[in-house]
XYZ file of C-alpha atoms in Angstrom:
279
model
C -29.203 61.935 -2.582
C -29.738 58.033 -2.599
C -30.115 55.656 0.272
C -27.114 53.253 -0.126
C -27.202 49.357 0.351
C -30.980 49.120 -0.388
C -32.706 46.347 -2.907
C -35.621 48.679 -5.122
C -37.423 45.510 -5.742
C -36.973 44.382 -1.540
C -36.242 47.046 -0.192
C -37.165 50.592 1.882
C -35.921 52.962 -0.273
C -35.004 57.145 0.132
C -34.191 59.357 -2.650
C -33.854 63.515 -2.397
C -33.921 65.012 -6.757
C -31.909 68.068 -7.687
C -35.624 69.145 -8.146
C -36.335 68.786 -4.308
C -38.978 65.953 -4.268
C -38.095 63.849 -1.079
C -39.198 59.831 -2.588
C -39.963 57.292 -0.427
C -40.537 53.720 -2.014
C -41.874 51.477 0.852
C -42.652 47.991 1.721
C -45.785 47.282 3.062
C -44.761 46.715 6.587
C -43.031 50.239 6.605
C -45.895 52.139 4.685
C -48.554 50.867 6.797
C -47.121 52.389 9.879
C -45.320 55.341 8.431
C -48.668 57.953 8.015
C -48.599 59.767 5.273
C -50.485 59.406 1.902
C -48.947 57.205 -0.801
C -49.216 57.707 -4.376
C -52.000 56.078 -6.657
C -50.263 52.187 -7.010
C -49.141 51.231 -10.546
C -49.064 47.062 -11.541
C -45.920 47.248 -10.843
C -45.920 48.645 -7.636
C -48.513 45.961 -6.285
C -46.610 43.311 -7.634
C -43.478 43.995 -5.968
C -45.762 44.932 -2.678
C -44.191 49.087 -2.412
C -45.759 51.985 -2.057
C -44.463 55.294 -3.177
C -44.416 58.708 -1.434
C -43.599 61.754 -3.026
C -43.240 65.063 -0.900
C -42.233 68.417 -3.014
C -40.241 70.272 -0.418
C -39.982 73.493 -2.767
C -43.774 74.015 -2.292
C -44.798 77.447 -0.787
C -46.774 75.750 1.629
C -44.020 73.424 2.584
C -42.810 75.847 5.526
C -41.367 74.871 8.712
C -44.321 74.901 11.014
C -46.927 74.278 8.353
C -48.975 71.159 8.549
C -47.669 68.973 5.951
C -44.057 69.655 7.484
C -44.549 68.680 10.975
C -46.485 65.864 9.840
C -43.140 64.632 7.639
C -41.140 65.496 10.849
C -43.243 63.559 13.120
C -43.655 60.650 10.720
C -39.447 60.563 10.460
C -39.130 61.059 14.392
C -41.423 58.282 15.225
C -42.273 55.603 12.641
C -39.684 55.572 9.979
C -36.666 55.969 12.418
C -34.590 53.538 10.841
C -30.805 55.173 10.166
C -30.101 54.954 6.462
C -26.566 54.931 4.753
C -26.774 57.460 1.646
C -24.812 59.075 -0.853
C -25.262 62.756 -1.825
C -23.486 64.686 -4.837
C -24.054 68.413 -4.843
C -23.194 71.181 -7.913
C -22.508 74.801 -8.082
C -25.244 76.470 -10.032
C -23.541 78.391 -12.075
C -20.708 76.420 -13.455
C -22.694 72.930 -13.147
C -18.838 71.357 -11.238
C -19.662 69.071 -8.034
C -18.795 71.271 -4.896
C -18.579 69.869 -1.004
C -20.909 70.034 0.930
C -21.275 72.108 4.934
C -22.607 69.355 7.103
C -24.304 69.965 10.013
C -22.411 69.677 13.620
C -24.389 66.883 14.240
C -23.497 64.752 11.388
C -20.455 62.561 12.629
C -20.106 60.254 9.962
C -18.931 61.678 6.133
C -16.722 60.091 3.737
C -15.835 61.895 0.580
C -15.826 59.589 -2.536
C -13.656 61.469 -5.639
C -14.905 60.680 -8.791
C -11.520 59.621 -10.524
C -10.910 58.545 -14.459
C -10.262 54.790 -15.005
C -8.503 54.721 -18.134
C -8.013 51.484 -20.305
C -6.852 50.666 -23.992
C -8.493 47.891 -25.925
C -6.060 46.776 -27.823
C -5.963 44.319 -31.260
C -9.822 45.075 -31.504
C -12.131 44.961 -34.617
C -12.941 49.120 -34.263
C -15.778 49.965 -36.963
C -16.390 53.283 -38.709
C -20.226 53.386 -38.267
C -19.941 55.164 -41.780
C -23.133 53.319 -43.067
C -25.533 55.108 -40.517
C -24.001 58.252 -41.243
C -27.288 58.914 -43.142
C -29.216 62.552 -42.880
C -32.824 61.273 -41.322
C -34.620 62.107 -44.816
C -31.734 59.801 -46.790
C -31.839 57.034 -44.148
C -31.067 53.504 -45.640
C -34.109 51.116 -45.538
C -32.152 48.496 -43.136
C -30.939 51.899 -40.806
C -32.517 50.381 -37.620
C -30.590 47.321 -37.716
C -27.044 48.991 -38.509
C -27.440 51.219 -35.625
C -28.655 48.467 -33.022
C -25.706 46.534 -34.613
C -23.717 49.818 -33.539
C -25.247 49.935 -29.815
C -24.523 46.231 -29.737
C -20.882 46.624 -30.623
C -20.648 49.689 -28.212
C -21.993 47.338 -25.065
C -19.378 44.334 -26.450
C -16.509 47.307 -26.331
C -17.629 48.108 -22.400
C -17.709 44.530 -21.385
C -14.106 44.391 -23.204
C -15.659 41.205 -24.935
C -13.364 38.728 -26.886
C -16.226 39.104 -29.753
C -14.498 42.121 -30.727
C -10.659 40.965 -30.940
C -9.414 40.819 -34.441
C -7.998 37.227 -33.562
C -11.253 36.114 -32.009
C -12.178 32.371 -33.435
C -14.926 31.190 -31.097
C -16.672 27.681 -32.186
C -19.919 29.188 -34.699
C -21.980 26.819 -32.097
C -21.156 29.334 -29.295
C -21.493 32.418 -31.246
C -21.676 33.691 -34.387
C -21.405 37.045 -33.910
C -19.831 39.493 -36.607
C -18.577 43.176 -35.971
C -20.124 45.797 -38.112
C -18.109 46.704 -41.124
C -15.998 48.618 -42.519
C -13.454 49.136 -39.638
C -10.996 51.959 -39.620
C -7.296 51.578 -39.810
C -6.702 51.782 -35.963
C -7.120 48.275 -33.669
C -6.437 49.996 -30.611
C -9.379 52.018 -28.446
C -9.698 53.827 -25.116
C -12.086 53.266 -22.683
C -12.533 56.007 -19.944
C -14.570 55.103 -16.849
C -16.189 57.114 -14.482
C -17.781 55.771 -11.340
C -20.517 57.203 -8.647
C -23.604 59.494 -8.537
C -23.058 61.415 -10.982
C -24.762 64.482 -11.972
C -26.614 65.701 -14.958
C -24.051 68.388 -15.080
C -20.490 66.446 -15.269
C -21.863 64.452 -18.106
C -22.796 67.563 -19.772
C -19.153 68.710 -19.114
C -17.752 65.564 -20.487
C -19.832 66.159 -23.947
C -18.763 69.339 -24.342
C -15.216 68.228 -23.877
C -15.463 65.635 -26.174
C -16.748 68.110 -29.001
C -13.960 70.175 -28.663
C -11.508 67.072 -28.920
C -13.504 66.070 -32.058
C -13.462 69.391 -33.420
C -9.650 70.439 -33.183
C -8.927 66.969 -34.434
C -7.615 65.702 -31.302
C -9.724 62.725 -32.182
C -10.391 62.100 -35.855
C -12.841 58.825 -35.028
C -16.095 58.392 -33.359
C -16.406 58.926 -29.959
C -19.322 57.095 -27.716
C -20.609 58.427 -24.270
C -22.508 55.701 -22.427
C -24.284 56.329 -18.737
C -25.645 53.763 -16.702
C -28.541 55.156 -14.842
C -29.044 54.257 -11.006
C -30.364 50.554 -10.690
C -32.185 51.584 -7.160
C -33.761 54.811 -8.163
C -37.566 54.661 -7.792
C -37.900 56.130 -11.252
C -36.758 56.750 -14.311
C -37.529 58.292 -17.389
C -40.087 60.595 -17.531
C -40.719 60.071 -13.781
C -42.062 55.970 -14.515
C -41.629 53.930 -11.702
C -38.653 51.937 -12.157
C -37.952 48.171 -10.838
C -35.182 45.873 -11.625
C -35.843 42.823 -14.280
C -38.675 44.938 -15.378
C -37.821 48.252 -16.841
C -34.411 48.332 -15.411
C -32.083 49.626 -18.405
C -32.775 53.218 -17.425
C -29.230 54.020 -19.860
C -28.614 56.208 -22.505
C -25.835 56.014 -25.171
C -24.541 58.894 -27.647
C -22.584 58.327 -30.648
C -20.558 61.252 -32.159
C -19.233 60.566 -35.746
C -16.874 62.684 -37.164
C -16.487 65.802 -39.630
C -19.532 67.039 -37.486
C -21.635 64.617 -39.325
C -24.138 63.640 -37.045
C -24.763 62.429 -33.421
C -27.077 59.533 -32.388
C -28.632 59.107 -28.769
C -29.935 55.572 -27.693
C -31.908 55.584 -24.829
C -33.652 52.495 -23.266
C -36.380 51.629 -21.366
C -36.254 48.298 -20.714
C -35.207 44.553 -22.032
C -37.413 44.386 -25.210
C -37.324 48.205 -25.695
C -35.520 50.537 -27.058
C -35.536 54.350 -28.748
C -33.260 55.474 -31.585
C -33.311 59.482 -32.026
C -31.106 61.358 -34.297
């Protein structure tokens, strides 16, 4: 769950986990009068002026009637009682697919967003074979950790559908110089499939496993690339950091599946002038 229509960086902001911590990241106008405890304040929290709350609803102690519970209801019945859009996605346990959800009587306004495919094919594109990072880790070439940012850079050029990529591209060498990795494989045509929402951990565990079994009955004898774009307003991201736009805002993740079961690469950044390459 995610309030909707809120700035991080500006903004009062709500978020409910899968792991059921309630997240409150404040301004100081709302925390001041809202009456409960905030969390210890990082650099970045004081320079954007918020204040984070974090309340673990699956404590034993959290009971309705205890203390810390009528305090929360108090606090939400009297000082924060500002109505907030949000967005909710909810799974089945078992089988990890996104079920509905049984709303209370007194919820009046729901509207159900379907999480639909956009499919697009790049066509007349430079597509390379990322064969020279196909490396196991303890034969790695010494210039590895430049081919494979040159692969994540390619990968980001292919989502933006970039002219840098066409096959026909002759931009002025004072604009860019900019070179796809090499060798390419015999195909100039890609597909790009889109998914939009909050997505959860689940579906994009489903889509992997999908993809495997594509790769592995040769329904796809290339590559295959599965990028997610983390949420730009969430109060945190990895490894529960606090999280802020134009500061550690690339909370993304990118894995790259070569073929023949070779290998498979995850990139996950942190931020603008960071980034992690694990194999």
């Amino acid at each position: 769950m995610h309030s909707l229509d809120t700035n991080l960086n500006s903004d009062d902001v709500v978020v409910l986990t899968s792991q059921g911590e309630l997240i409150f990241s404040l301004i100081k106008n709302t925390f001041e009068t809202f009456g409960i405890e905030a969390l210890t304040r990082t650099k970045a929290d004081i320079k954007h002026d918020k204040h984070i709350i974090k309340i673990d609803l699956k404590k034993k102690c959290f009971q309705v009637g205890s203390k810390e519970f009528n305090r929360l209801k108090w606090c939400l019945e009297n000082t924060l009682t500002r109505n907030f859009n949000m967005v909710f996605c909810a799974t089945d346990a078992l089988t990890g697919t996104t079920v509905d959800i049984q709303w209370p009587t007194m919820v009046s306004k729901i509207s159900k967003k379907e999480m639909k495919a956009e499919l697009e094919t790049l066509m007349d594109i430079n597509i390379p074979s990322f064969e020279p990072i196909a490396y196991p880790l303890n034969e790695k070439a010494d210039d590895w950790d430049n081919l494979a940012m040159e692969a994540l850079e390619w990968l980001g050029l292919a989502h933006l559908k970039a002219n840098r990529i066409k096959r026909n591209d002759k931009v002025d060498p004072f604009v860019s110089v900019y070179q796809p990795p090499t060798p390419s494989i015999k195909s100039n045509n890609g597909t790009l499939v889109k998914f939009k929402g909050l997505i959860p951990t689940t579906c994009i565990q489903n889509i992997m496993i999908i993809i495997r079994k594509m790769m592995n009955l040769n329904i796809t004898s290339e590559w295959v690339s599965l990028s997610c774009w983390g949420y730009k307003d969430s109060p945190f991201t990895w490894n529960n950091m606090g999280h802020y736009q134009y500061l550690n805002g690339e909370n993304d993740y990118t894995f790259l599946l070569l073929p023949n079961k070779k290998t498979a690469y995850t990139y996950q950044l942190y931020g603008s002038h960071h980034a992690t390459l694990l194999k």
